[in-house]
mmCIF file with all atom_site columns, C-alpha atoms in Angstrom:
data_model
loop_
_atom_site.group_PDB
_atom_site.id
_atom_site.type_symbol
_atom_site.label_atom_id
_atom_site.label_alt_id
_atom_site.label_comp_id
_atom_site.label_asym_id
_atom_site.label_entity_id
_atom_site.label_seq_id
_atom_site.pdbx_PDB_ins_code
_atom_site.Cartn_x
_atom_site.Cartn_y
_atom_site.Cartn_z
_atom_site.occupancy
_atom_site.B_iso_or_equiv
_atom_site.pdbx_formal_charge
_atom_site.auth_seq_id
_atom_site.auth_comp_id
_atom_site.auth_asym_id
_atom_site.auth_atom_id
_atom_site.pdbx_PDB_model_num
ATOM 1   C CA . UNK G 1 1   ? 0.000  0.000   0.000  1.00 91.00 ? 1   UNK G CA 1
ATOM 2   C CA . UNK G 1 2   ? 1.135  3.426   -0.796 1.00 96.00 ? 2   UNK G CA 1
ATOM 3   C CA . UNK G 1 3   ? 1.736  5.997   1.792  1.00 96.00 ? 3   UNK G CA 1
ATOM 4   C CA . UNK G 1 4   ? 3.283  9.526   2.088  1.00 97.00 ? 4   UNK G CA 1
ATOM 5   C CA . UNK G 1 5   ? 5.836  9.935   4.220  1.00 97.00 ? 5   UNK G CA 1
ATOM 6   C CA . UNK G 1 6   ? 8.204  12.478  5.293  1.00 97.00 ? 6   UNK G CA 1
ATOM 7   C CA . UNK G 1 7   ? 11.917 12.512  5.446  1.00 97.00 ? 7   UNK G CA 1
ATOM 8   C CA . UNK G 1 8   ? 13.287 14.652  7.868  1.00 97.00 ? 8   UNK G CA 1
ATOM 9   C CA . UNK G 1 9   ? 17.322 15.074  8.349  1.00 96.00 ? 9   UNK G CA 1
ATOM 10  C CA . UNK G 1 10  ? 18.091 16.449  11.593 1.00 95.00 ? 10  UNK G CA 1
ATOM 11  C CA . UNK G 1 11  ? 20.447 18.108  14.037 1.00 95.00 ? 11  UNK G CA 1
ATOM 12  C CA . UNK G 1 12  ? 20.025 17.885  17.670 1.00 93.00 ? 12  UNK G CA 1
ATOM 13  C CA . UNK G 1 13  ? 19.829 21.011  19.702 1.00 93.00 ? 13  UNK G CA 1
ATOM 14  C CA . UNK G 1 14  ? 19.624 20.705  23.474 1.00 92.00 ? 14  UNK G CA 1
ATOM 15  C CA . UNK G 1 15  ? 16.151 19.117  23.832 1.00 91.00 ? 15  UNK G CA 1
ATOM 16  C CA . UNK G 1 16  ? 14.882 19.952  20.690 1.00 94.00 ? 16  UNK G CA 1
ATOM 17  C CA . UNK G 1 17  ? 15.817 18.873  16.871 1.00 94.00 ? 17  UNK G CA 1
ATOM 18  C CA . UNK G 1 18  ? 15.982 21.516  13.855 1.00 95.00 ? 18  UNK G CA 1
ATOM 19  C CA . UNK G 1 19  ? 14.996 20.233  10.440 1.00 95.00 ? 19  UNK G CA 1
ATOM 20  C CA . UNK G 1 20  ? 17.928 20.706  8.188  1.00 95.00 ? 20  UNK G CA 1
ATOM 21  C CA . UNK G 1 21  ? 16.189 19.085  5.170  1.00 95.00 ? 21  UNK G CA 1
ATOM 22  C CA . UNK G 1 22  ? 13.006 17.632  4.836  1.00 95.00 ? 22  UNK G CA 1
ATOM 23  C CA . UNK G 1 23  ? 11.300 15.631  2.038  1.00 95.00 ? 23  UNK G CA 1
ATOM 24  C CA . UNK G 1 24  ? 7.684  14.814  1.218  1.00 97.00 ? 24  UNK G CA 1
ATOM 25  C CA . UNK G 1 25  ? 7.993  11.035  -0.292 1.00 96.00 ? 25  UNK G CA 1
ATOM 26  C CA . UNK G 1 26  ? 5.035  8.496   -1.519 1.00 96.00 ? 26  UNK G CA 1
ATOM 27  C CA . UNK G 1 27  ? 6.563  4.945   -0.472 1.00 97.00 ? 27  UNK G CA 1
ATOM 28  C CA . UNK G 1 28  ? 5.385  1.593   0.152  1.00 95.00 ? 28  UNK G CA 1
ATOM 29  C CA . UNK G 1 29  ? 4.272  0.509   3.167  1.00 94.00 ? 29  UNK G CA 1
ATOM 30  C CA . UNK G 1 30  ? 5.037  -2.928  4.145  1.00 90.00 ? 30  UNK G CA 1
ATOM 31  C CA . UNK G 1 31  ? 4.189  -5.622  6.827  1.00 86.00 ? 31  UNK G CA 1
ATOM 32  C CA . UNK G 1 32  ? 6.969  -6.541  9.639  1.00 83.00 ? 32  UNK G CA 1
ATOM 33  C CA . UNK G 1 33  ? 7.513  -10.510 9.277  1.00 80.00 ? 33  UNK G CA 1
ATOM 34  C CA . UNK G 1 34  ? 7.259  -12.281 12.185 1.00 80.00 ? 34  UNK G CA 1
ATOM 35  C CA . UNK G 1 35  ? 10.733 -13.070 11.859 1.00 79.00 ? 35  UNK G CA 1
ATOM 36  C CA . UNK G 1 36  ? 11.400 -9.208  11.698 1.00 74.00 ? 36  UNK G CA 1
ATOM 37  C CA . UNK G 1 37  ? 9.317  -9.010  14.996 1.00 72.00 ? 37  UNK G CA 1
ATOM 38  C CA . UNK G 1 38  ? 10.985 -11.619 16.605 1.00 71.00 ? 38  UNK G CA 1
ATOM 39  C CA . UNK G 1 39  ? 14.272 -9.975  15.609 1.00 68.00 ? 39  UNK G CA 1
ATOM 40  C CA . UNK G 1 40  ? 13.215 -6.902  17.184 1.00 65.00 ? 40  UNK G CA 1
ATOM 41  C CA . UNK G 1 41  ? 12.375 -8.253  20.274 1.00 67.00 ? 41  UNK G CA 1
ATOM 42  C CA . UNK G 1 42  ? 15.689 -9.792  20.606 1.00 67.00 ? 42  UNK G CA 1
ATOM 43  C CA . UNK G 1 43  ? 17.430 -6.845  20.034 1.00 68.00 ? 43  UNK G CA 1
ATOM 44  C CA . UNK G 1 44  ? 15.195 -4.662  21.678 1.00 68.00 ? 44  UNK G CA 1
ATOM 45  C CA . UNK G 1 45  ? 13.985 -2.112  18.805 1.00 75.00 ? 45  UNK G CA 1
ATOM 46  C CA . UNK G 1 46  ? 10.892 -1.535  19.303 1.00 83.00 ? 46  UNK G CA 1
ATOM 47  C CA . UNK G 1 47  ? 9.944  -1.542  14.905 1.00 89.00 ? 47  UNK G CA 1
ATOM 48  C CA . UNK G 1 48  ? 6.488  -1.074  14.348 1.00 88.00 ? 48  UNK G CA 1
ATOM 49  C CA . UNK G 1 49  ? 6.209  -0.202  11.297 1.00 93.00 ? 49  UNK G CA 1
ATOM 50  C CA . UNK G 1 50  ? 8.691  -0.928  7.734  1.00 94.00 ? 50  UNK G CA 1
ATOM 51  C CA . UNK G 1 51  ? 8.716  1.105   4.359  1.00 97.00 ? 51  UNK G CA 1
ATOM 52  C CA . UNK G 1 52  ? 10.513 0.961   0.801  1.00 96.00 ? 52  UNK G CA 1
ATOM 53  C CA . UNK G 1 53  ? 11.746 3.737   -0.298 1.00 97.00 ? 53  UNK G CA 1
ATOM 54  C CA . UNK G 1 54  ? 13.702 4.155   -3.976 1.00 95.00 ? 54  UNK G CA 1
ATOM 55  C CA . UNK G 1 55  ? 17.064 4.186   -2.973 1.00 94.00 ? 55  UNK G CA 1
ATOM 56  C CA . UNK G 1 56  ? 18.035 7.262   -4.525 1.00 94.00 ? 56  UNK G CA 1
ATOM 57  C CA . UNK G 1 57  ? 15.439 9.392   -2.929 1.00 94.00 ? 57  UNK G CA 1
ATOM 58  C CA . UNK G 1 58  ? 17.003 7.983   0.899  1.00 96.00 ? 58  UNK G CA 1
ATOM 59  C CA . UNK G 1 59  ? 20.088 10.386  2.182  1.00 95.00 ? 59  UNK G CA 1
ATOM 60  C CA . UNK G 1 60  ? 20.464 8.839   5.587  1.00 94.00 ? 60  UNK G CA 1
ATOM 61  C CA . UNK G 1 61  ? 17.355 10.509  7.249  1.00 96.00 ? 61  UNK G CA 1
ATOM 62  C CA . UNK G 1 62  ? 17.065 9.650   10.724 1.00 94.00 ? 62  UNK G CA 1
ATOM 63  C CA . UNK G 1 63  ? 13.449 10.758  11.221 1.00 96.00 ? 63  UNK G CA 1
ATOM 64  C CA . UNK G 1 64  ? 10.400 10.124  9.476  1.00 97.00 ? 64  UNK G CA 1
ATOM 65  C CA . UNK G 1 65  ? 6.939  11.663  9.839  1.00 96.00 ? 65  UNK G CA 1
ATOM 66  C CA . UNK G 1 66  ? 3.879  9.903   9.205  1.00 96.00 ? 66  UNK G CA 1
ATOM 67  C CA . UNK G 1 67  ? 0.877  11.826  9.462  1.00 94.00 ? 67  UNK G CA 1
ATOM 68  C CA . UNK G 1 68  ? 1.037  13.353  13.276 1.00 92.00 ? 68  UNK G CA 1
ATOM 69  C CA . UNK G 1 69  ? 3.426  10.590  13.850 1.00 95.00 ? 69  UNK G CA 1
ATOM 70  C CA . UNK G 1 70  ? 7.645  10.673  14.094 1.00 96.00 ? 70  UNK G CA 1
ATOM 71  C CA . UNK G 1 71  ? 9.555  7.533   13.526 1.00 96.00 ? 71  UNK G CA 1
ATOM 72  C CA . UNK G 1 72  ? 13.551 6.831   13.831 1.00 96.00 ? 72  UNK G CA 1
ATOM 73  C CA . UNK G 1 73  ? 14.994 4.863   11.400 1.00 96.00 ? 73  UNK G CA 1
ATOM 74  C CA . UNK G 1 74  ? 16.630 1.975   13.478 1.00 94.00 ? 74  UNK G CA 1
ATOM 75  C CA . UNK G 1 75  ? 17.889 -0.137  10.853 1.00 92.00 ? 75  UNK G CA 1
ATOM 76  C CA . UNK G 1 76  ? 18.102 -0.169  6.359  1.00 95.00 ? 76  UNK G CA 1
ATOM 77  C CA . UNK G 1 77  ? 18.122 -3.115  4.124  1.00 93.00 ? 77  UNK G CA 1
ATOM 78  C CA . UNK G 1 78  ? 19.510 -2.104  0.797  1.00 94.00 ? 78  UNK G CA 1
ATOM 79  C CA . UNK G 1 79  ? 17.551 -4.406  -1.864 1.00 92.00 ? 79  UNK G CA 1
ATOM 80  C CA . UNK G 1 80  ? 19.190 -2.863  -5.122 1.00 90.00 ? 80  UNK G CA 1
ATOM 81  C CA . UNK G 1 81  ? 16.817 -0.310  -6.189 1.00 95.00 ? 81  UNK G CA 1
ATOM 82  C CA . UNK G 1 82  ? 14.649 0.017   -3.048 1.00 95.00 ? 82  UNK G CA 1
ATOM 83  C CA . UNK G 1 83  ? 15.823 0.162   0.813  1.00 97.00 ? 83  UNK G CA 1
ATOM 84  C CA . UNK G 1 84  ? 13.722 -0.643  3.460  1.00 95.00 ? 84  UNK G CA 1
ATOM 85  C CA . UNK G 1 85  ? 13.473 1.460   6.498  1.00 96.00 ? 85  UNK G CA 1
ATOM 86  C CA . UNK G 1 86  ? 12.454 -0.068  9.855  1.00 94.00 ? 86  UNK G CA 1
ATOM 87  C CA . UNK G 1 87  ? 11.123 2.087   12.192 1.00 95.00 ? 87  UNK G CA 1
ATOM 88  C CA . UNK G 1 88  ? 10.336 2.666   15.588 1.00 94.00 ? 88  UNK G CA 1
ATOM 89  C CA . UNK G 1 89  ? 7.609  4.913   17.033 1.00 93.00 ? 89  UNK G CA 1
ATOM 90  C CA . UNK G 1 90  ? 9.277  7.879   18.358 1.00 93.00 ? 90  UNK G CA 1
ATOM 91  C CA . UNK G 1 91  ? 8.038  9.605   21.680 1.00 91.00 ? 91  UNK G CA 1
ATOM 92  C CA . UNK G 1 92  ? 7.943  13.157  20.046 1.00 93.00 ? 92  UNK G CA 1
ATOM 93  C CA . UNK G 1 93  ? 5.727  15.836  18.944 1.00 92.00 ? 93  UNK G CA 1
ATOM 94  C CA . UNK G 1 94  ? 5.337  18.732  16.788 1.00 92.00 ? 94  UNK G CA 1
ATOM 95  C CA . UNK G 1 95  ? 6.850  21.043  19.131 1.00 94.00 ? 95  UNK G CA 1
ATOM 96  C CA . UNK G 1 96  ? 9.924  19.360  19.354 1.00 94.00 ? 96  UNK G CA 1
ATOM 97  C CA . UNK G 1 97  ? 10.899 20.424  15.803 1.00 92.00 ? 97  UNK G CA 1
ATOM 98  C CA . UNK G 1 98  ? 12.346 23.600  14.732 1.00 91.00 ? 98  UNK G CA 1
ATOM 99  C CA . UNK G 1 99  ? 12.008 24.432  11.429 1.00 86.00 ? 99  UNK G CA 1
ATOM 100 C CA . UNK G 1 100 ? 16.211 25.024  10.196 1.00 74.00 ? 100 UNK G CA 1
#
């Protein structure tokens, strides 16, 4: 399924991050395995959620937005053309973004 995403490159400032670059992307969305889960678990990333992105249009974001929603990017698989981002829900809100 196709969502729209946002990459955000960032720079940490105190408490707060300022958005350097940011991107509006359409990617696929894709379902964690339940080896993926289990992986997770083991290592203790909490990844909740997994997207392919073109690999051209990925520059080592470390945050993604999704809707009202931020996500690090724990982990990439590159898979030649595409690179899948696993991602972990990220405890932060508008407000702790300042526009660079």
């Amino acid at each position: 399924m196709q969502i729209k995403i946002k990459l955000l490159k960032v720079e940490r400032k105190g408490t707060k991050y300022i958005i350097k670059e940011s991107r509006d992307l359409v990617v696929i969305g894709r379902s964690l395995t339940s080896n993926e889960s289990a992986l997770a678990v083991q290592t203790k990333l909490n990844i909740t959620r997994k997207v392919l992105v073109v690999s051209f249009l990925y520059n080592d974001e470390k945050f993604v937005q999704i809707k009202a929603e931020y996500f690090k990017v724990e982990r990439t698989y590159h898979l030649g053309q595409f690179i899948e981002l696993y991602l972990s829900k990220a405890a932060l809100a508008l407000e702790d973004f300042i526009n660079g």
